[in-house]
Coordinates of C-alpha atoms and ligand atoms in Angstrom, one line a residue:
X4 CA 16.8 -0.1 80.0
X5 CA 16.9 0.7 76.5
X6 CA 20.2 2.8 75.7
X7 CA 19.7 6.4 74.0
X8 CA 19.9 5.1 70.4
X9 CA 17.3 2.2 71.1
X10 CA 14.9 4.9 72.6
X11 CA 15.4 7.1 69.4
X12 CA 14.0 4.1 67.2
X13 CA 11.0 3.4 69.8
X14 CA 10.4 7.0 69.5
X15 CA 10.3 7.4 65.5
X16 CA 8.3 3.9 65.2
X17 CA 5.5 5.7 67.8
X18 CA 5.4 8.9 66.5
X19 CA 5.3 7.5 62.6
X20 CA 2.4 4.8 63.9
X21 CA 0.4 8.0 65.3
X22 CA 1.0 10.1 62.4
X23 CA -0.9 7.0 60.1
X24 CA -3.2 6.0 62.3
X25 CA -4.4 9.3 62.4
X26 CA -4.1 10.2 58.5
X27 CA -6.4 6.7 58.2
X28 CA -8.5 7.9 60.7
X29 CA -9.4 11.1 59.2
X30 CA -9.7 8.7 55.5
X31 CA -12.2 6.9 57.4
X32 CA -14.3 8.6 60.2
X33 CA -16.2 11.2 57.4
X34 CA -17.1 8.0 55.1
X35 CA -16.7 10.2 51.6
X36 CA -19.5 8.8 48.4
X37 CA -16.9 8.1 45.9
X38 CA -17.5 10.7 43.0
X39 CA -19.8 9.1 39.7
X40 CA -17.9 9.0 37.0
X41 CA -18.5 11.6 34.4
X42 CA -20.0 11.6 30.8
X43 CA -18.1 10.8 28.6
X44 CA -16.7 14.0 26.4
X45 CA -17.5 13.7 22.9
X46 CA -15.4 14.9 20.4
X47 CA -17.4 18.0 17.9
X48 CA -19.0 16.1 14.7
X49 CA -16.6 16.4 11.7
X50 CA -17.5 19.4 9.9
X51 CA -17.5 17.2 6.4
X52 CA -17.7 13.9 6.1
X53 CA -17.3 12.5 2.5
X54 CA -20.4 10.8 0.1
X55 CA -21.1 7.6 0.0
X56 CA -19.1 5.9 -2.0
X57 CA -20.2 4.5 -5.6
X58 CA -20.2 0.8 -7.2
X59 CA -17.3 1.9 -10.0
X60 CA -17.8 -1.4 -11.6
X61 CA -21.6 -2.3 -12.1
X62 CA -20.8 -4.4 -14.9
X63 CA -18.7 -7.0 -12.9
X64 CA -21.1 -6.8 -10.1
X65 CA -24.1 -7.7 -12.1
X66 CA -22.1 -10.3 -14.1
X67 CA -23.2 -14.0 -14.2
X68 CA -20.3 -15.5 -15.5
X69 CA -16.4 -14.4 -16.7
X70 CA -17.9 -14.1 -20.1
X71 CA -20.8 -11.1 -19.3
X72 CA -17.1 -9.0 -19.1
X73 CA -16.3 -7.3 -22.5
X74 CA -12.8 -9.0 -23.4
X75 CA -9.8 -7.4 -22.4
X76 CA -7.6 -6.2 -25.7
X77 CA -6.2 -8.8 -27.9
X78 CA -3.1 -7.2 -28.0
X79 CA -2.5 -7.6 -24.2
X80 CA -4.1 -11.5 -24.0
X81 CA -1.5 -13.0 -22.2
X82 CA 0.3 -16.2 -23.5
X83 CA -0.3 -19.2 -22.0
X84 CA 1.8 -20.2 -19.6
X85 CA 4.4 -17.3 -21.1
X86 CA 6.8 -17.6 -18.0
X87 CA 8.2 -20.4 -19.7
X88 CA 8.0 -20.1 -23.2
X89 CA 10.9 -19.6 -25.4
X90 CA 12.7 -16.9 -24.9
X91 CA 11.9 -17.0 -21.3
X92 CA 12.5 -20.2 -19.1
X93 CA 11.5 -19.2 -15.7
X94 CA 10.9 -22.2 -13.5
X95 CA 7.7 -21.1 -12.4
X96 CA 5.3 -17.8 -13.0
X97 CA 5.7 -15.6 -10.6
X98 CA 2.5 -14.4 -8.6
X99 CA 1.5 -10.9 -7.9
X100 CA 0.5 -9.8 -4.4
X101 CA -1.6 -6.5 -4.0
X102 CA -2.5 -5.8 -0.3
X103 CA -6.1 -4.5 0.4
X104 CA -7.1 -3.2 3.6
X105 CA -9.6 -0.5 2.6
X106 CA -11.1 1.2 -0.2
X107 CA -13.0 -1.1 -2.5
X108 CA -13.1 1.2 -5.5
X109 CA -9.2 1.7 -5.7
X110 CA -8.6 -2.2 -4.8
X111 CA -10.7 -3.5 -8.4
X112 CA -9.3 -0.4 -9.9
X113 CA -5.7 -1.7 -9.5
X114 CA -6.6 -5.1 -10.5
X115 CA -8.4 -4.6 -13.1
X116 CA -5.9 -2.0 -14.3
X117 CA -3.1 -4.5 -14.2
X118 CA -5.6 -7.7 -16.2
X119 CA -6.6 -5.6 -18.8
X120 CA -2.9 -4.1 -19.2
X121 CA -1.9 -7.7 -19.8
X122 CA -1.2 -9.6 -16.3
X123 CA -3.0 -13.2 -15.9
X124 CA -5.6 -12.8 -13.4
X125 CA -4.6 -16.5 -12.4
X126 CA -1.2 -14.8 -11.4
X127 CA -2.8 -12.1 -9.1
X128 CA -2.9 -13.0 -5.5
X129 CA -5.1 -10.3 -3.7
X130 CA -4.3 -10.1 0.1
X131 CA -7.4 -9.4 2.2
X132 CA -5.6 -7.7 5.1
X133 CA -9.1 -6.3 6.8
X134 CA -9.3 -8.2 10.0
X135 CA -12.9 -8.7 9.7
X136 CA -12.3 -12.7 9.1
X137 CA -14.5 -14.7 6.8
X138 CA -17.2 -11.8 6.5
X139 CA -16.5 -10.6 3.1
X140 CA -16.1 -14.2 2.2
X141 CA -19.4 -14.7 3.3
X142 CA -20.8 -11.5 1.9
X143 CA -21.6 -9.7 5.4
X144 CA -20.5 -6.4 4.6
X145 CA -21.6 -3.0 2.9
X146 CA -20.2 -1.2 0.2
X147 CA -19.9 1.5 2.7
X148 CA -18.0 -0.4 5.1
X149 CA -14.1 0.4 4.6
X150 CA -13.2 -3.3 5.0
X151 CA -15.9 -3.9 2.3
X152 CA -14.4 -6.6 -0.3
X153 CA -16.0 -8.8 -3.4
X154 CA -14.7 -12.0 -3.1
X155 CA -17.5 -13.5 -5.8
X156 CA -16.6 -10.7 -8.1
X157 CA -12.8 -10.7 -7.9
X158 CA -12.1 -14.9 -7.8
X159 CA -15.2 -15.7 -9.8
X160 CA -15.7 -13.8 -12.2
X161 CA -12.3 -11.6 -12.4
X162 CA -10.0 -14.4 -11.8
X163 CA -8.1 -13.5 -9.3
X164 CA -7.2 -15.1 -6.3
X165 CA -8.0 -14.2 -2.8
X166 CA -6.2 -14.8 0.0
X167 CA -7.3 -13.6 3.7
X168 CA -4.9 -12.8 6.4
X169 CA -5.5 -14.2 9.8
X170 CA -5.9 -11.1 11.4
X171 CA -4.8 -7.1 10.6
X172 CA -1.4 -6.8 9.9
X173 CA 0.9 -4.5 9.6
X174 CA 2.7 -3.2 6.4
X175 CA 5.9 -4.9 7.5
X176 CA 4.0 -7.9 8.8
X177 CA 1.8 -8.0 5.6
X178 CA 5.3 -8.2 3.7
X179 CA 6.4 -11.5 5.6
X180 CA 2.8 -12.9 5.1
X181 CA 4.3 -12.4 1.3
X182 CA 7.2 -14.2 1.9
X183 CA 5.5 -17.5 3.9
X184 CA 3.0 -17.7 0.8
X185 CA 6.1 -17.4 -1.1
X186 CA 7.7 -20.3 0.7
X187 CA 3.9 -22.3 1.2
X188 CA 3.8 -22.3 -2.9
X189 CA 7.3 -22.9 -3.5
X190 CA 7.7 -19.4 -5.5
X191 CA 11.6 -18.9 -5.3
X192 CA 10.5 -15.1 -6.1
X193 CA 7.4 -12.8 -6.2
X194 CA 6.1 -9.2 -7.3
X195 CA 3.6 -6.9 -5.1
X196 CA 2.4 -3.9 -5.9
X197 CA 0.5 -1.4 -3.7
X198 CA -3.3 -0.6 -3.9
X199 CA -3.6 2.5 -5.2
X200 CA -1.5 2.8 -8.5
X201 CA -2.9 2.2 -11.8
X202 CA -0.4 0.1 -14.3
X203 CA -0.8 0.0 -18.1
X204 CA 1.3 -1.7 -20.8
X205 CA 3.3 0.7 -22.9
X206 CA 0.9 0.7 -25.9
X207 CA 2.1 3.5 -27.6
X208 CA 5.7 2.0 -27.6
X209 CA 8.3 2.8 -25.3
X210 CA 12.2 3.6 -26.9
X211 CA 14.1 0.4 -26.9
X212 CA 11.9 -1.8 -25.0
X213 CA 8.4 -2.4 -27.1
X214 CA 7.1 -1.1 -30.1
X215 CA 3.4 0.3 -30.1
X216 CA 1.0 -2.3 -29.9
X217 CA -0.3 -3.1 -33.1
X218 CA 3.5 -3.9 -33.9
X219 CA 5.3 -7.1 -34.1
X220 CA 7.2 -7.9 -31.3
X221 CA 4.8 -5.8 -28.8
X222 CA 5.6 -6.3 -25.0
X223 CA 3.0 -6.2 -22.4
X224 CA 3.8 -5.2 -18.7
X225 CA 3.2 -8.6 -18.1
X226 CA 6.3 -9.6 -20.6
X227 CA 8.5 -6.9 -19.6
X228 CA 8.4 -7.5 -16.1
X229 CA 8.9 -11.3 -16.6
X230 CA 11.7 -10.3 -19.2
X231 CA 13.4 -8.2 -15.9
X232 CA 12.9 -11.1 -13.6
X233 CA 14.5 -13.2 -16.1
X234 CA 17.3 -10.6 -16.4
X235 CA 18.2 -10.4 -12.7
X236 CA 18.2 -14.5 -12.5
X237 CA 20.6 -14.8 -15.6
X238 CA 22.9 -11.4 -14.4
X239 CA 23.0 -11.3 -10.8
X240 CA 23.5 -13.5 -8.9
X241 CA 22.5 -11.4 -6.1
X242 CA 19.3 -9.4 -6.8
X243 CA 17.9 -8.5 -3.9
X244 CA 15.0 -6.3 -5.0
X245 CA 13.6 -4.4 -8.4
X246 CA 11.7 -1.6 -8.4
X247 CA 9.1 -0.6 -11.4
X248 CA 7.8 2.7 -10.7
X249 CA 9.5 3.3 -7.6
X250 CA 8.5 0.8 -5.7
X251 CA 4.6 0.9 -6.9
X252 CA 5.7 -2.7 -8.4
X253 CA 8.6 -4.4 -6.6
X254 CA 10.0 -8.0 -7.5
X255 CA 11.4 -9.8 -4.8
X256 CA 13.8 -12.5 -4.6
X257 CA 12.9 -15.0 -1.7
X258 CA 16.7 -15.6 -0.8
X259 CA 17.5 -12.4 -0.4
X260 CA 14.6 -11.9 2.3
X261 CA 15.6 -15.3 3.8
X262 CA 19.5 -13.9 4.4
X263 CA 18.5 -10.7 5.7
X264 CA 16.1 -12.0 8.2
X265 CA 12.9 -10.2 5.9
X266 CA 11.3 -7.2 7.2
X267 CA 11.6 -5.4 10.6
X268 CA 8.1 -5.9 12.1
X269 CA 8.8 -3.7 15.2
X270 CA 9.0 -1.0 12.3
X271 CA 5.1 -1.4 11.1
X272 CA 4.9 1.3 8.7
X273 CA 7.1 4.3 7.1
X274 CA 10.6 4.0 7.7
X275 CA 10.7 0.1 7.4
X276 CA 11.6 0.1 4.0
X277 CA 14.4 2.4 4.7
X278 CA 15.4 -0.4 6.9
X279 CA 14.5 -3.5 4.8
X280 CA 16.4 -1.8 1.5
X281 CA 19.4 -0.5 3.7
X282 CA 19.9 -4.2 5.0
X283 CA 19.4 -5.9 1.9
X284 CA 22.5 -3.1 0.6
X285 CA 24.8 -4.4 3.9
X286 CA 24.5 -7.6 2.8
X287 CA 25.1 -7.0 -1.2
X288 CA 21.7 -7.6 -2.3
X289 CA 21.3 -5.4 -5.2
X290 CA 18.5 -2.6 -6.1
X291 CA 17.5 -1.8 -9.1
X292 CA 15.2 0.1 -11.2
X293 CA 13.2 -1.6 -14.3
X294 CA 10.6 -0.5 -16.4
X295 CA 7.4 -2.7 -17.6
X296 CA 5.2 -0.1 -17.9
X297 CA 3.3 3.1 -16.8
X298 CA 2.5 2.7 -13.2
X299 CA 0.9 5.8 -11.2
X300 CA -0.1 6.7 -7.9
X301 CA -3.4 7.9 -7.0
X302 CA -6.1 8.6 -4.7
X303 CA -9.2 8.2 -6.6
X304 CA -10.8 5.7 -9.0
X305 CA -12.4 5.8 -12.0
X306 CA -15.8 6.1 -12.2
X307 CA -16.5 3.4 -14.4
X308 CA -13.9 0.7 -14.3
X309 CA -15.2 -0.7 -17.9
X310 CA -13.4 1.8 -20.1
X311 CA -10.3 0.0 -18.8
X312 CA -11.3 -2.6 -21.4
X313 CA -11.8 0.2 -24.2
X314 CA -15.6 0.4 -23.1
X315 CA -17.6 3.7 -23.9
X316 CA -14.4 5.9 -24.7
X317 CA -15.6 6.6 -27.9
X318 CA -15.9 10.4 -29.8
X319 CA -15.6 13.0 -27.0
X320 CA -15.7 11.0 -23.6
X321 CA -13.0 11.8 -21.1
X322 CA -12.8 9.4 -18.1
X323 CA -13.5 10.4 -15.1
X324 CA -12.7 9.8 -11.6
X325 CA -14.2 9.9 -8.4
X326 CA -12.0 10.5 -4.9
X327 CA -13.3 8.0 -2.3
X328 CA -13.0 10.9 0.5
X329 CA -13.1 14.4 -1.6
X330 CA -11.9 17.3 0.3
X331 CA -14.4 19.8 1.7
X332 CA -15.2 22.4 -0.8
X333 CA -13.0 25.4 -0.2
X334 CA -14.3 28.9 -0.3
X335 CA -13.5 30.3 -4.0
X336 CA -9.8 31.7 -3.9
X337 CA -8.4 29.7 -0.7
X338 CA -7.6 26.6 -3.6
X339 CA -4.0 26.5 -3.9
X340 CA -2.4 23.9 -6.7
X341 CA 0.9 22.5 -6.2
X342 CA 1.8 22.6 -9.9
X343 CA 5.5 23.0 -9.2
X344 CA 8.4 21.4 -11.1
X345 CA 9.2 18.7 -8.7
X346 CA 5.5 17.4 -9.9
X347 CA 6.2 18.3 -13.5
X348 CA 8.9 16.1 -13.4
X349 CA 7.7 13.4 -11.8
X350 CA 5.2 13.2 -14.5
X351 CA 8.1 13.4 -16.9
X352 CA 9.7 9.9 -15.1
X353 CA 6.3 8.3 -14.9
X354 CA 5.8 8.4 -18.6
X355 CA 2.6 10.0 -17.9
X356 CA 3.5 12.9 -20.4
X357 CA 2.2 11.7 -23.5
X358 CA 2.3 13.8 -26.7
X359 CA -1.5 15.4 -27.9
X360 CA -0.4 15.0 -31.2
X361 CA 0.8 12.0 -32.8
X362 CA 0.9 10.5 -36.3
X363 CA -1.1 7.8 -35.3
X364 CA -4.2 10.4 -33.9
X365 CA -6.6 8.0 -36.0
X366 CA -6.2 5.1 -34.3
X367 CA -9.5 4.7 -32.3
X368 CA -7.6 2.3 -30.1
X369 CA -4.7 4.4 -29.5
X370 CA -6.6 7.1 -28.6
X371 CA -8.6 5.6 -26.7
X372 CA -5.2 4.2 -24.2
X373 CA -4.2 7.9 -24.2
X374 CA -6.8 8.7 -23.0
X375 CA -6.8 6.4 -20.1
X376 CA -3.3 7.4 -19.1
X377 CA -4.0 11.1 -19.5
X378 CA -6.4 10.2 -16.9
X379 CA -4.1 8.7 -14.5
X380 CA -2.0 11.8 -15.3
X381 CA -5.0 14.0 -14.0
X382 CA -5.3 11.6 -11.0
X383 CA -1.8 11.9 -10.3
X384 CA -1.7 15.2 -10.6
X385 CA -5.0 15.3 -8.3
X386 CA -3.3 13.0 -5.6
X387 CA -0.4 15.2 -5.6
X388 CA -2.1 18.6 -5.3
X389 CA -3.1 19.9 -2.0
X390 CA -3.7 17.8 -0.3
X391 CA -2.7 15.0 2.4
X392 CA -1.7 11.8 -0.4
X393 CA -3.3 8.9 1.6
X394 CA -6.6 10.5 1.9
X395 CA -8.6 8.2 0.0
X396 CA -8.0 5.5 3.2
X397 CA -10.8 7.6 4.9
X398 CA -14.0 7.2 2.4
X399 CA -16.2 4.8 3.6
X400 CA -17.3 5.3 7.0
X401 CA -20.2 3.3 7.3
X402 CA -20.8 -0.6 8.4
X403 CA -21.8 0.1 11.7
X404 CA -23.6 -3.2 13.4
X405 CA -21.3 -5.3 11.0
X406 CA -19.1 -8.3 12.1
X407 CA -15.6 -6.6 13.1
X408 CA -16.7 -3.0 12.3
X409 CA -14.0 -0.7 13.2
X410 CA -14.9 3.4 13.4
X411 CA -12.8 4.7 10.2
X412 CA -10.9 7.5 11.7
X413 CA -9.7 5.4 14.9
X414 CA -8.1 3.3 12.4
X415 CA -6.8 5.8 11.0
X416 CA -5.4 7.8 13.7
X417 CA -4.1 4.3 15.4
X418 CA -1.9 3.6 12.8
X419 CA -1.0 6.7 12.8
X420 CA 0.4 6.4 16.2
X421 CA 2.1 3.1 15.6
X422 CA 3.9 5.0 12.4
X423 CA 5.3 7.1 14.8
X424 CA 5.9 4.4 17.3
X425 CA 8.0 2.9 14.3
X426 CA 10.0 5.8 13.5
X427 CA 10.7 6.3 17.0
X428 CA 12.1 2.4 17.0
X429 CA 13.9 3.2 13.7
X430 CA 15.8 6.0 15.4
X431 CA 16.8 3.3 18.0
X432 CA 17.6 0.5 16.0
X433 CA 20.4 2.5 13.9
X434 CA 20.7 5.3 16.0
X435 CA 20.1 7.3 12.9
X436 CA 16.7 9.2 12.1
X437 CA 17.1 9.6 8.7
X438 CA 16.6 7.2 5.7
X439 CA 19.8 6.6 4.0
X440 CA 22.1 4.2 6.2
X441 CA 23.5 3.7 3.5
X442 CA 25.6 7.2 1.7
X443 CA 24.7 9.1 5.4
X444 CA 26.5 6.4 8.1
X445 CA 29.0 3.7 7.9
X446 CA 26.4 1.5 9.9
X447 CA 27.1 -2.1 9.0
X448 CA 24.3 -5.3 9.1
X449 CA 25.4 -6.3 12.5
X450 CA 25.0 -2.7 13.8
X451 CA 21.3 -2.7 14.4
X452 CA 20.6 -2.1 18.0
X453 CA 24.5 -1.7 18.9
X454 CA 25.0 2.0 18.3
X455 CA 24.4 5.1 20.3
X456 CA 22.6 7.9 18.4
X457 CA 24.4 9.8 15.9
X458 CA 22.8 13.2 16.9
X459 CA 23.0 16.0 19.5
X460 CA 20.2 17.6 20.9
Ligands
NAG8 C1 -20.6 -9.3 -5.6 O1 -20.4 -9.5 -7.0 C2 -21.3 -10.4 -7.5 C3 -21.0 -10.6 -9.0 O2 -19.7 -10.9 -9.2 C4 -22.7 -10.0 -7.3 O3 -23.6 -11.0 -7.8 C5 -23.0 -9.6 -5.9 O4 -24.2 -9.0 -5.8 C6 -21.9 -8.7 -5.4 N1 -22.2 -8.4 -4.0 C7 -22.2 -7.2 -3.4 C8 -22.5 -7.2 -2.0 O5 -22.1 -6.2 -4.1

């Protein structure tokens, strides 16, 4: 005979069996139809969507050779092989890495910027970060498509080089693919610069540092910039980073990256460089500031990337230039500028305030520089107005049917996502949420993932 407490269990196993027997009964006697899925719901059509974008260079794309492009100014031709010639003995020329994921226009804009400001194209190492493989390479894709890239017109008849990634990286995973070029080639240091700036050598002069171009002893921002390099090697022992610009051109020193462990790839976008600059500072890496030249931000291109090299700015033409995603056309009154100070004075810093009037007004080919930078100024200024900054990234929306298309705004709004998966990993890493680790917390290099939050709430 079972005892009292051995009955008890009996009794909960039977009445728990009835209770599911009869709960799978009920599941199973009135056989249900499962329900059909349902149509899918489509988001409403964007109420705008940008024009197609324009070819802003058809002189390169119809060229047959290097020699169909109008020179580049003789005042900027760089020196052969100037890395190393007296006064400057740098072991070997540095390269220049510009990262392209989208936006065509403002890709040759930057690089063209930067050869006919005086940089080698041999020098310029473009990074084709699309993830669309070889099909640019082998000329598969439409203007129209973001991803779109020249590889005919930028190695063969700009002179650049091109260099694919093996798939879409990150920003902080775009930066190592930097540094294993850097140690593939043996470069014991590199620049980058981002995609949508505009650089120009100081050709009007620039206090202490060149004097106008048609001057002995003129500087391009090719010779500056190797000038600071060669600076940091001979006074620092360790130089970490320098910034032209901000950090629209950076110079990097390989060692430096190597000691710090290089950038935080679990931080993909904004907020790793807070990291990578903070870590470089624990470690005594220093960050400076240089000057080369004028380099601006902006979300729009020139419409014709020839008057770069002095083409058709004669007598009254103004350059103009073309945003790659213009805003929808506002009802008169709603427009709202953002001419504050803060801009004024960035302006100020960037050099971009050049004076109307100046002795040398005759000078066709002075003019014809300011011109270009008052441009830059007005893109600036256009970038900075009011709207979002990194607008342009959403022009082209076409390439549909292409190898590796990818819809424009997913891409958009999925990096989007991982920026704020990033921040979110930031906040975890240092237990900070705020850029400066370095001045706000005491956090040393070892820190990183051993502290608790440093905030309530
Ligand atoms: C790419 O540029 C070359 C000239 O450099 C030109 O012949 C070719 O048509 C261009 N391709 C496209 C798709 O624009």
């Amino acid at each position: 005979m079972p005892n009292r407490r051995q009955s008890f269990i009996i009794l909960g196993c039977f009445v728990i069996s009835v209770v599911f027997l009869l709960a799978a009964a009920s599941k199973y006697s009135t056989p249900r139809v499962p329900e059909p899925p349902r149509p899918p719901k489509y988001k409403p059509n964007p109420d705008w969507v940008p024009p197609p974008v324009k070819d802003n260079f058809p002189l390169l794309h119809s060229a047959a050779s290097p020699d169909s492009l109008p020179p580049i100014p003789k005042w900027n031709v760089p020196i052969h092989n100037a890395h190393n010639t007296t006064p400057l003995n740098l072991p070997v020329a540095p390269p220049l890495f510009i990262g392209f994921t989208r936006t065509y226009p403002l890709l040759l804009q930057v690089v063209t910027s930067y050869i006919t400001a005086g940089w080698p194209p041999s020098q310029i190492y473009v990074i084709e970060n699309t993830g669309v493989q070889q099909s640019n390479a082998r000329g598969l894709l439409s203007l129209q498509n973001q991803f779109f890239l020249n590889h005919t017109a930028l190695t063969r008849i700009l002179g650049v080089n091109v260099v694919t990634t093996p798939t879409l990286l990150s920003f902080a995973q775009m930066q190592n693919f930097f540094l294993s070029l850097a140690y593939q080639h043996d470069w014991p240091y590199y620049f980058w610069s981002h995609m949508d700036v505009v650089a120009f050598s100081y050709e009007g002069g620039h206090g202490g540092m060149t004097p106008p171009y048609h001057d002995p002893g003129y500087k391009s921002i090719y010779t500056l910039a190797l000038e600071a390099l060669q600076r940091a090697r001979n006074e620092d022992s360790k130089w970490g980073f320098r910034f032209f610009a901000y950090d629209h051109l950076s110079l990097v020193n390989r060692d430096a990256m190597e000691d710090t462990g290089a950038w935080d790839v679990m931080v993909p976008y904004y907020m790793t460089d807070c990291d990578m600059h903070s870590r470089l500072s624990m470690k005594g890496w220093s960050i400076k500031d240089e000057r080369a030249g004028i380099i601006t931000d902006v979300a729009s291109a020139l419409a014709d990337l020839s008057m770069l090299y002095r083409v058709g700015l004669e007598g009254d033409v103004q350059p103009e230039f073309v945003d790659p995603n213009p805003a929808k056309p506002q009802p008169p009154g709603k427009k709202h500028n953002k001419r504050n100070e803060a801009l004024e004075s960035e302006r100020e810093r960037r050099g971009l305030k050049i004076e109307d009037r100046n002795a040398e007004e005759d000078d066709p080919n002075w003019v014809k520089w300011r011109k270009l930078v008052h441009t830059s100024d007005l893109q600036f200024q256009h970038k900075h107005s009011d709207r979002g900054r990194n607008t342009w990234q959403l022009g082209q929306h076409g390439g549909k049917g292409e190898p590796f298309y990818y819809p424009a705004a997913g891409l958009a709004e999925a990096i989007e996502v991982m920026t704020e998966t990033g921040r979110e990993i930031y906040r975890r890493k240092w237990g900070h949420r705020d850029c400066d680790l370095i001045g706000g917390t005491l956090l040393k290099f070892d820190d990183a993932w051993m502290v608790r939050k440093d905030w309530s709430r």
